[in-house]
Amino acid sequence: MAQVETHVGTRGEIPEQIGFRNKLRASWRGLPKEQRWAATIGIQLAIAILLWFVDRSLGYAALTITAIYWLRRLPPLPWRLALEAGIVLVYAVTGPRSVAIVLAIAFALFWAPKEWHGWLIPLTATLTAVFYPFFADRMFTIPVFGAFPDVATGVYMIVFIMMAVGLNIVVGYAGLLDLGYVAFYATGAYTAAWFASLQFSHRSIHFGAVGLIPPNVPGIHISLWLLLPLAGAFTALCGILIGLPTLRLRGDYLAIVTLGFGEIVYVLARNGDNMFGFNLTNGPNGITPIDAPGWGNHLSSWTGGFLPANYLTCCKAVVFGHHVQSADVFFWTALVLLAFTVFCSLRLRDSRLGRAWVAIREDETAAAAMGIPLMRTKTWAYASGAFFGGVAGAYYASFKSATFPGDFFFNISVFILCMVILGGMGNVWGVMVGAAFLAYLNQEGLANTGSWINTNIHVGSWHPNIDVPLYASGIYGVIILVVMLFRPEGLIPSRRRAAELHEGVHDTPLYDVTHAG
């Protein structure tokens, strides 16, 4: 057996034999394949049976997942195809049929040639998102988590996905730990509130606003479509001003300073109702109402009603048997903003600037030695991430028609950072998955889970009656802890980031990256 140089406490063992988990994994892999398969199937069936006694739908879900797990070990023709057809047929006959449709689409995608997956999977996901309002209420109920999110929750999820993609530029691309990202979210939200509300009622400035009653209402009222880029630009400027004095720091010191700026913005929002005698933020009461977005009557008539005149009073059309509602229009607009955010993030990643960010993340000293201007490059990362956080904040403030200081606690920054870590730092698609999952949990998932636990978990007549959302922070902490222990690169990591974590980087001891053999 190959040996490596002796290290303290290892007695000359190869790295794969160090630690209980590695030894257990080696013992498992040393068993014959047939024994491993039999043991795995037995454990999976036992789990499915136990779950069936708790909740029948959960048992069926466990059996379905088990069958899908073993699909990849079967010969494609005819066994894999036959099993896939059988699973789809069972759900098509017994219901719910939406499960059969979802599985049929998923199986069809994986039968497509692998060279098509690069565009076919994103296209399918995009079409699914666009048509989601038409079938959201017809989807099956997810065991434990409950019904699929409604369209209004979808808007919330998309907004947080946008912010997670923006933070990924700072954390995932450039490697700058930012614990104050909520400051950019707040800046964008208050920018929309200042220029689309009654906040400055001593002024009367109208430009492109829709749905004002009466039309001569006081205050500053500017179209949201102008405020979105304005909020992004103003937030990016704030990011530059924050970054210039702080980005000379590294690691923990940078994180502490960004945390401080996030808290400063929250305090300003909460106490800004009397800043030297001027009411800037209306203090704890927040700013409400905020003007609704819309395209105006002329543009709406010119497009045949495709562009709504006012998002709050737009909804009279019936498409595919579905009555289009205000939340649907907000949802589709949020999808357009998300598509723009993802496009810009991908283009930045592949640009010369993006490669400079990655170089700084991997080895800041080497990057400086190669001629990369550290301050300017870091500032661009901070400004780019801030821009998308500001746009997301402005749009969400318009959707809620209000903004309050309580929306910008420090835990929001940590929450968005958890999304990036869970999905996979540096990978836009992974970050989107992590953000969607945690945003859904925060908005609906934990409440639905609590309801399921209180209904299905009991001993005799005793029910736990637990309010799961109260333990949200602890639950997110457990999720991140598990990810850090078993998959530190995240659910869907970038290949470069995964290689850094598994093979080491410049500051990893040589022993830790030495391979046996």
Short mmCIF file of C-alpha atoms in Angstrom, two decimals, residues 19-376:
data_model
loop_
_atom_site.label_atom_id
_atom_site.label_comp_id
_atom_site.label_asym_id
_atom_site.label_seq_id
_atom_site.Cartn_x
_atom_site.Cartn_y
_atom_site.Cartn_z
CA GLY A 19 -10.65 9.85 10.08
CA PHE A 20 -13.65 7.75 10.99
CA ARG A 21 -15.73 8.85 8.02
CA ASN A 22 -13.01 8.02 5.50
CA LYS A 23 -12.40 4.60 7.08
CA LEU A 24 -16.12 3.84 7.07
CA ARG A 25 -16.36 4.87 3.41
CA ALA A 26 -13.38 2.65 2.54
CA SER A 27 -14.92 -0.32 4.34
CA TRP A 28 -18.20 0.17 2.48
CA ARG A 29 -16.51 0.40 -0.88
CA GLY A 30 -14.56 -2.74 -0.11
CA LEU A 31 -17.73 -4.84 -0.02
CA PRO A 32 -18.84 -6.71 -3.17
CA LYS A 33 -21.11 -4.66 -5.41
CA GLU A 34 -24.05 -7.04 -5.01
CA GLN A 35 -23.94 -6.74 -1.20
CA ARG A 36 -23.81 -2.96 -1.37
CA TRP A 37 -26.77 -2.85 -3.75
CA ALA A 38 -28.83 -5.25 -1.66
CA ALA A 39 -28.12 -3.32 1.55
CA THR A 40 -28.95 0.00 -0.09
CA ILE A 41 -32.25 -1.26 -1.52
CA GLY A 42 -33.21 -2.80 1.82
CA ILE A 43 -32.50 0.44 3.70
CA GLN A 44 -34.41 2.52 1.16
CA LEU A 45 -37.45 0.22 1.25
CA ALA A 46 -37.41 0.20 5.07
CA ILE A 47 -37.35 4.00 5.13
CA ALA A 48 -40.21 4.17 2.61
CA ILE A 49 -42.32 1.77 4.70
CA LEU A 50 -41.68 3.71 7.90
CA LEU A 51 -42.57 7.00 6.19
CA TRP A 52 -45.74 5.42 4.78
CA PHE A 53 -47.00 4.87 8.33
CA VAL A 54 -46.37 8.55 9.10
CA ASP A 55 -47.87 9.95 5.88
CA ARG A 56 -48.84 7.86 2.89
CA SER A 57 -47.88 10.53 0.38
CA LEU A 58 -44.43 10.69 1.98
CA GLY A 59 -44.03 6.93 1.61
CA TYR A 60 -45.01 7.08 -2.06
CA ALA A 61 -42.55 9.93 -2.59
CA ALA A 62 -39.76 7.86 -0.98
CA LEU A 63 -40.54 4.91 -3.26
CA THR A 64 -40.53 7.17 -6.32
CA ILE A 65 -37.20 8.72 -5.36
CA THR A 66 -35.77 5.23 -4.78
CA ALA A 67 -36.90 4.10 -8.24
CA ILE A 68 -35.42 7.21 -9.85
CA TYR A 69 -32.16 6.67 -7.94
CA TRP A 70 -31.74 3.20 -9.46
CA LEU A 71 -32.65 4.30 -12.98
CA ARG A 72 -29.12 5.36 -13.79
CA ARG A 73 -27.79 1.88 -12.92
CA LEU A 74 -30.05 0.12 -15.44
CA PRO A 75 -29.25 -0.45 -19.13
CA PRO A 76 -30.90 2.37 -21.14
CA LEU A 77 -32.80 -0.03 -23.39
CA PRO A 78 -35.11 -1.60 -22.58
CA TRP A 79 -35.00 -1.60 -18.74
CA ARG A 80 -34.48 2.08 -17.96
CA LEU A 81 -37.05 3.18 -20.53
CA ALA A 82 -39.54 0.59 -19.28
CA LEU A 83 -39.14 1.65 -15.64
CA GLU A 84 -39.52 5.33 -16.54
CA ALA A 85 -42.65 4.59 -18.56
CA GLY A 86 -44.00 2.51 -15.68
CA ILE A 87 -43.48 5.29 -13.12
CA VAL A 88 -45.15 7.86 -15.37
CA LEU A 89 -48.04 5.48 -16.13
CA VAL A 90 -48.68 4.75 -12.47
CA TYR A 91 -49.06 8.44 -11.64
CA ALA A 92 -51.07 9.12 -14.80
CA VAL A 93 -53.61 6.47 -13.74
CA THR A 94 -53.66 6.88 -9.96
CA GLY A 95 -52.79 10.57 -9.77
CA PRO A 96 -51.85 13.21 -9.20
CA ARG A 97 -51.39 13.66 -12.93
CA SER A 98 -49.19 16.72 -12.48
CA VAL A 99 -46.52 14.36 -11.06
CA ALA A 100 -46.73 12.25 -14.23
CA ILE A 101 -46.28 15.36 -16.40
CA VAL A 102 -43.29 16.61 -14.39
CA LEU A 103 -41.60 13.20 -14.46
CA ALA A 104 -42.28 12.75 -18.19
CA ILE A 105 -40.63 16.11 -18.95
CA ALA A 106 -37.64 15.31 -16.71
CA PHE A 107 -37.13 11.87 -18.26
CA ALA A 108 -37.40 13.32 -21.76
CA LEU A 109 -34.70 15.90 -20.96
CA PHE A 110 -32.27 13.22 -19.87
CA TRP A 111 -32.94 11.16 -22.99
CA ALA A 112 -31.89 14.14 -25.11
CA PRO A 113 -28.25 14.12 -26.32
CA LYS A 114 -25.85 15.47 -23.70
CA GLU A 115 -24.60 18.19 -26.03
CA TRP A 116 -28.14 19.61 -26.03
CA HIS A 117 -28.37 19.88 -22.24
CA GLY A 118 -26.48 23.18 -22.17
CA TRP A 119 -29.39 24.99 -23.84
CA LEU A 120 -32.32 22.58 -23.48
CA ILE A 121 -32.44 22.52 -19.67
CA PRO A 122 -32.27 26.35 -19.28
CA LEU A 123 -34.91 26.72 -22.01
CA THR A 124 -37.23 24.26 -20.26
CA ALA A 125 -36.71 26.02 -16.93
CA THR A 126 -37.44 29.40 -18.54
CA LEU A 127 -40.65 28.20 -20.20
CA THR A 128 -41.75 26.56 -16.95
CA ALA A 129 -41.23 29.82 -15.07
CA VAL A 130 -43.04 31.92 -17.70
CA PHE A 131 -46.11 29.66 -17.72
CA TYR A 132 -46.04 29.00 -13.96
CA PRO A 133 -49.04 31.27 -13.15
CA PHE A 134 -51.20 29.17 -15.49
CA PHE A 135 -50.64 25.87 -13.69
CA ALA A 136 -49.48 26.81 -10.17
CA ASP A 137 -52.84 25.99 -8.60
CA ARG A 138 -53.01 22.62 -10.39
CA MET A 139 -49.71 21.25 -9.14
CA PHE A 140 -49.42 18.38 -6.69
CA THR A 141 -48.86 18.85 -2.99
CA ILE A 142 -45.26 18.28 -1.93
CA PRO A 143 -45.01 15.95 1.09
CA VAL A 144 -44.01 17.86 4.24
CA PHE A 145 -43.62 21.20 2.39
CA GLY A 146 -47.23 21.52 1.23
CA ALA A 147 -48.59 23.17 -1.89
CA PHE A 148 -46.41 24.77 -4.53
CA PRO A 149 -45.73 28.46 -3.86
CA ASP A 150 -48.35 30.90 -5.12
CA VAL A 151 -47.46 33.58 -7.65
CA ALA A 152 -47.00 36.32 -5.04
CA THR A 153 -44.49 34.10 -3.24
CA GLY A 154 -42.85 33.58 -6.63
CA VAL A 155 -42.24 37.33 -6.87
CA TYR A 156 -40.62 37.28 -3.42
CA MET A 157 -38.44 34.34 -4.46
CA ILE A 158 -37.30 36.02 -7.70
CA VAL A 159 -36.37 39.23 -5.87
CA PHE A 160 -34.16 37.28 -3.46
CA ILE A 161 -32.69 35.26 -6.32
CA MET A 162 -31.69 38.57 -7.94
CA MET A 163 -30.00 39.71 -4.74
CA ALA A 164 -28.25 36.36 -4.33
CA VAL A 165 -26.90 36.57 -7.89
CA GLY A 166 -25.71 40.11 -7.13
CA LEU A 167 -23.99 39.01 -3.92
CA ASN A 168 -22.43 36.12 -5.82
CA ILE A 169 -20.48 38.67 -7.85
CA VAL A 170 -18.92 40.00 -4.65
CA VAL A 171 -18.50 36.74 -2.72
CA GLY A 172 -18.41 34.05 -5.39
CA TYR A 173 -16.42 35.80 -8.12
CA ALA A 174 -14.17 38.21 -6.23
CA GLY A 175 -13.99 36.34 -2.91
CA LEU A 176 -14.92 39.39 -0.80
CA LEU A 177 -16.90 38.45 2.30
CA ASP A 178 -19.76 40.97 2.50
CA LEU A 179 -21.98 40.90 5.60
CA GLY A 180 -23.73 44.20 4.81
CA TYR A 181 -25.46 43.46 1.51
CA VAL A 182 -28.80 44.42 3.04
CA ALA A 183 -27.60 48.03 2.85
CA PHE A 184 -27.83 47.91 -0.95
CA TYR A 185 -31.28 46.32 -0.77
CA ALA A 186 -32.40 49.13 1.55
CA THR A 187 -30.87 51.86 -0.61
CA GLY A 188 -32.74 50.65 -3.69
CA ALA A 189 -36.02 50.33 -1.78
CA TYR A 190 -35.82 53.84 -0.33
CA THR A 191 -34.80 55.30 -3.68
CA ALA A 192 -38.05 54.00 -5.16
CA ALA A 193 -39.98 55.20 -2.10
CA TRP A 194 -38.58 58.73 -2.23
CA PHE A 195 -39.42 59.32 -5.86
CA ALA A 196 -42.74 57.47 -6.11
CA SER A 197 -44.72 58.43 -3.01
CA LEU A 198 -46.10 61.25 -0.89
CA GLN A 199 -42.94 61.36 1.22
CA PHE A 200 -41.88 64.81 0.01
CA SER A 201 -45.37 66.26 -0.07
CA HIS A 202 -44.07 69.83 -0.12
CA ARG A 203 -42.97 69.15 -3.70
CA SER A 204 -45.12 68.34 -6.71
CA ILE A 205 -43.12 66.63 -9.45
CA HIS A 206 -44.81 64.18 -11.82
CA PHE A 207 -43.06 62.33 -14.62
CA GLY A 208 -44.49 59.17 -16.15
CA ALA A 209 -46.31 57.97 -13.03
CA VAL A 210 -49.59 56.08 -13.52
CA GLY A 211 -52.70 55.49 -11.45
CA LEU A 212 -52.44 58.65 -9.34
CA ILE A 213 -55.71 59.57 -7.61
CA PRO A 214 -56.23 62.51 -7.82
CA PRO A 215 -53.88 63.20 -10.75
CA ASN A 216 -52.46 66.30 -9.03
CA VAL A 217 -51.53 64.46 -5.81
CA PRO A 218 -48.55 66.13 -4.09
CA GLY A 219 -45.14 64.55 -3.80
CA ILE A 220 -42.56 63.25 -6.26
CA HIS A 221 -44.02 60.67 -8.63
CA ILE A 222 -41.67 59.28 -11.28
CA SER A 223 -42.25 56.16 -13.38
CA LEU A 224 -40.82 52.99 -11.87
CA TRP A 225 -39.13 52.14 -15.18
CA LEU A 226 -36.94 55.21 -14.71
CA LEU A 227 -36.48 54.55 -11.00
CA LEU A 228 -35.14 51.01 -11.45
CA PRO A 229 -31.95 52.08 -13.29
CA LEU A 230 -31.76 55.16 -11.06
CA ALA A 231 -31.92 52.97 -7.94
CA GLY A 232 -29.31 50.64 -9.39
CA ALA A 233 -26.96 53.48 -10.31
CA PHE A 234 -27.38 55.26 -6.97
CA THR A 235 -26.82 52.02 -5.07
CA ALA A 236 -23.72 51.26 -7.17
CA LEU A 237 -22.41 54.73 -6.33
CA CYS A 238 -23.01 54.01 -2.65
CA GLY A 239 -21.17 50.73 -3.11
CA ILE A 240 -18.19 52.59 -4.54
CA LEU A 241 -18.21 55.11 -1.69
CA ILE A 242 -18.38 52.29 0.85
CA GLY A 243 -15.78 50.22 -0.96
CA LEU A 244 -13.08 52.84 -1.40
CA PRO A 245 -12.14 53.10 2.29
CA THR A 246 -12.83 49.44 3.15
CA LEU A 247 -11.61 47.26 0.29
CA ARG A 248 -7.99 47.69 1.34
CA LEU A 249 -8.88 45.28 4.14
CA ARG A 250 -9.03 41.51 3.77
CA GLY A 251 -10.91 38.57 5.20
CA ASP A 252 -12.45 38.98 8.64
CA TYR A 253 -11.63 42.70 8.83
CA LEU A 254 -13.51 43.39 5.60
CA ALA A 255 -16.48 41.34 6.82
CA ILE A 256 -16.63 43.31 10.10
CA VAL A 257 -16.52 46.67 8.29
CA THR A 258 -19.25 45.69 5.80
CA LEU A 259 -21.36 44.47 8.72
CA GLY A 260 -20.93 47.90 10.28
CA PHE A 261 -22.11 49.68 7.13
CA GLY A 262 -25.17 47.47 6.97
CA GLU A 263 -26.06 48.41 10.53
CA ILE A 264 -25.46 52.10 9.81
CA VAL A 265 -27.96 52.03 6.94
CA TYR A 266 -30.55 50.29 9.14
CA VAL A 267 -30.11 52.88 11.89
CA LEU A 268 -30.42 55.71 9.37
CA ALA A 269 -33.62 54.19 7.99
CA ARG A 270 -35.09 53.77 11.46
CA ASN A 271 -34.15 57.21 12.78
CA GLY A 272 -34.28 59.18 9.53
CA ASP A 273 -37.56 60.91 10.38
CA ASN A 274 -35.68 63.72 12.07
CA MET A 275 -32.28 64.19 10.46
CA PHE A 276 -31.37 67.74 11.38
CA GLY A 277 -35.07 68.58 11.24
CA PHE A 278 -35.68 66.85 7.89
CA ASN A 279 -37.89 63.76 7.46
CA LEU A 280 -35.93 61.52 5.10
CA THR A 281 -37.25 57.99 5.77
CA ASN A 282 -40.35 58.56 7.95
CA GLY A 283 -38.71 56.54 10.68
CA PRO A 284 -40.24 53.30 12.00
CA ASN A 285 -43.50 53.98 10.15
CA GLY A 286 -41.77 53.57 6.80
CA ILE A 287 -42.95 55.03 3.51
CA THR A 288 -46.30 53.90 2.17
CA PRO A 289 -48.02 53.82 -0.26
CA ILE A 290 -45.58 53.62 -3.15
CA ASP A 291 -46.85 54.15 -6.69
CA ALA A 292 -47.68 51.05 -8.72
CA PRO A 293 -45.74 50.40 -11.92
CA GLY A 294 -47.42 50.60 -15.30
CA TRP A 295 -46.87 51.63 -18.91
CA GLY A 296 -49.61 54.25 -19.23
CA ASN A 297 -52.74 54.27 -21.37
CA HIS A 298 -51.10 55.32 -24.65
CA LEU A 299 -48.44 52.61 -24.68
CA SER A 300 -50.92 50.03 -23.44
CA SER A 301 -53.37 50.86 -26.23
CA TRP A 302 -50.60 50.83 -28.83
CA THR A 303 -49.58 47.29 -27.79
CA GLY A 304 -53.17 46.05 -27.62
CA GLY A 305 -53.05 45.75 -23.84
CA PHE A 306 -49.93 43.56 -23.80
CA LEU A 307 -48.15 46.18 -21.68
CA PRO A 308 -50.53 46.98 -18.79
CA ALA A 309 -51.42 50.60 -18.19
CA ASN A 310 -51.42 50.04 -14.43
CA TYR A 311 -50.28 46.84 -12.73
CA LEU A 312 -52.93 47.13 -10.01
CA THR A 313 -55.92 47.55 -12.35
CA CYS A 314 -54.71 45.63 -15.38
CA CYS A 315 -56.23 42.27 -14.98
CA LYS A 316 -59.24 41.56 -17.17
CA ALA A 317 -57.78 39.14 -19.71
CA VAL A 318 -58.42 35.39 -19.67
CA VAL A 319 -55.57 33.39 -21.27
CA PHE A 320 -55.70 29.58 -21.57
CA GLY A 321 -58.62 29.58 -19.16
CA HIS A 322 -56.62 31.50 -16.55
CA HIS A 323 -57.74 34.93 -15.37
CA VAL A 324 -54.59 37.05 -15.38
CA GLN A 325 -54.12 38.78 -12.04
CA SER A 326 -51.96 41.62 -10.83
CA ALA A 327 -49.50 39.25 -9.14
CA ASP A 328 -49.00 37.48 -12.49
CA VAL A 329 -47.87 40.68 -14.16
CA PHE A 330 -45.49 41.48 -11.30
CA PHE A 331 -44.17 37.92 -11.58
CA TRP A 332 -43.46 38.17 -15.33
CA THR A 333 -41.77 41.53 -14.92
CA ALA A 334 -39.61 40.11 -12.13
CA LEU A 335 -38.62 37.28 -14.48
CA VAL A 336 -37.44 39.83 -17.06
CA LEU A 337 -35.36 41.60 -14.40
CA LEU A 338 -33.92 38.26 -13.26
CA ALA A 339 -33.04 37.31 -16.84
CA PHE A 340 -31.21 40.64 -17.22
CA THR A 341 -29.37 40.04 -13.92
CA VAL A 342 -28.29 36.52 -14.91
CA PHE A 343 -27.21 37.64 -18.37
CA CYS A 344 -25.05 40.45 -16.95
CA SER A 345 -23.59 38.14 -14.29
CA LEU A 346 -22.59 35.53 -16.86
CA ARG A 347 -21.09 38.10 -19.20
CA LEU A 348 -19.15 39.69 -16.34
CA ARG A 349 -17.87 36.28 -15.26
CA ASP A 350 -16.47 35.54 -18.72
CA SER A 351 -15.05 39.02 -19.27
CA ARG A 352 -11.54 40.25 -18.59
CA LEU A 353 -12.84 41.87 -15.40
CA GLY A 354 -14.41 38.59 -14.28
CA ARG A 355 -11.14 36.74 -14.77
CA ALA A 356 -9.42 39.40 -12.69
CA TRP A 357 -11.98 38.83 -9.91
CA VAL A 358 -11.27 35.11 -9.94
CA ALA A 359 -7.53 35.77 -9.83
CA ILE A 360 -7.96 37.98 -6.76
CA ARG A 361 -10.13 35.34 -5.10
CA GLU A 362 -7.59 32.60 -5.63
CA ASP A 363 -4.46 34.56 -4.68
CA GLU A 364 -4.59 38.29 -4.12
CA THR A 365 -0.82 38.65 -3.81
CA ALA A 366 -0.15 36.81 -7.06
CA ALA A 367 -2.86 38.83 -8.81
CA ALA A 368 -1.22 42.08 -7.73
CA ALA A 369 2.16 40.78 -8.88
CA MET A 370 0.69 40.07 -12.31
CA GLY A 371 -0.44 43.69 -12.66
CA ILE A 372 -4.10 43.50 -11.66
CA PRO A 373 -5.16 46.79 -9.96
CA LEU A 374 -6.61 45.44 -6.74
CA MET A 375 -8.59 48.45 -5.53
CA ARG A 376 -10.18 49.25 -8.86
#
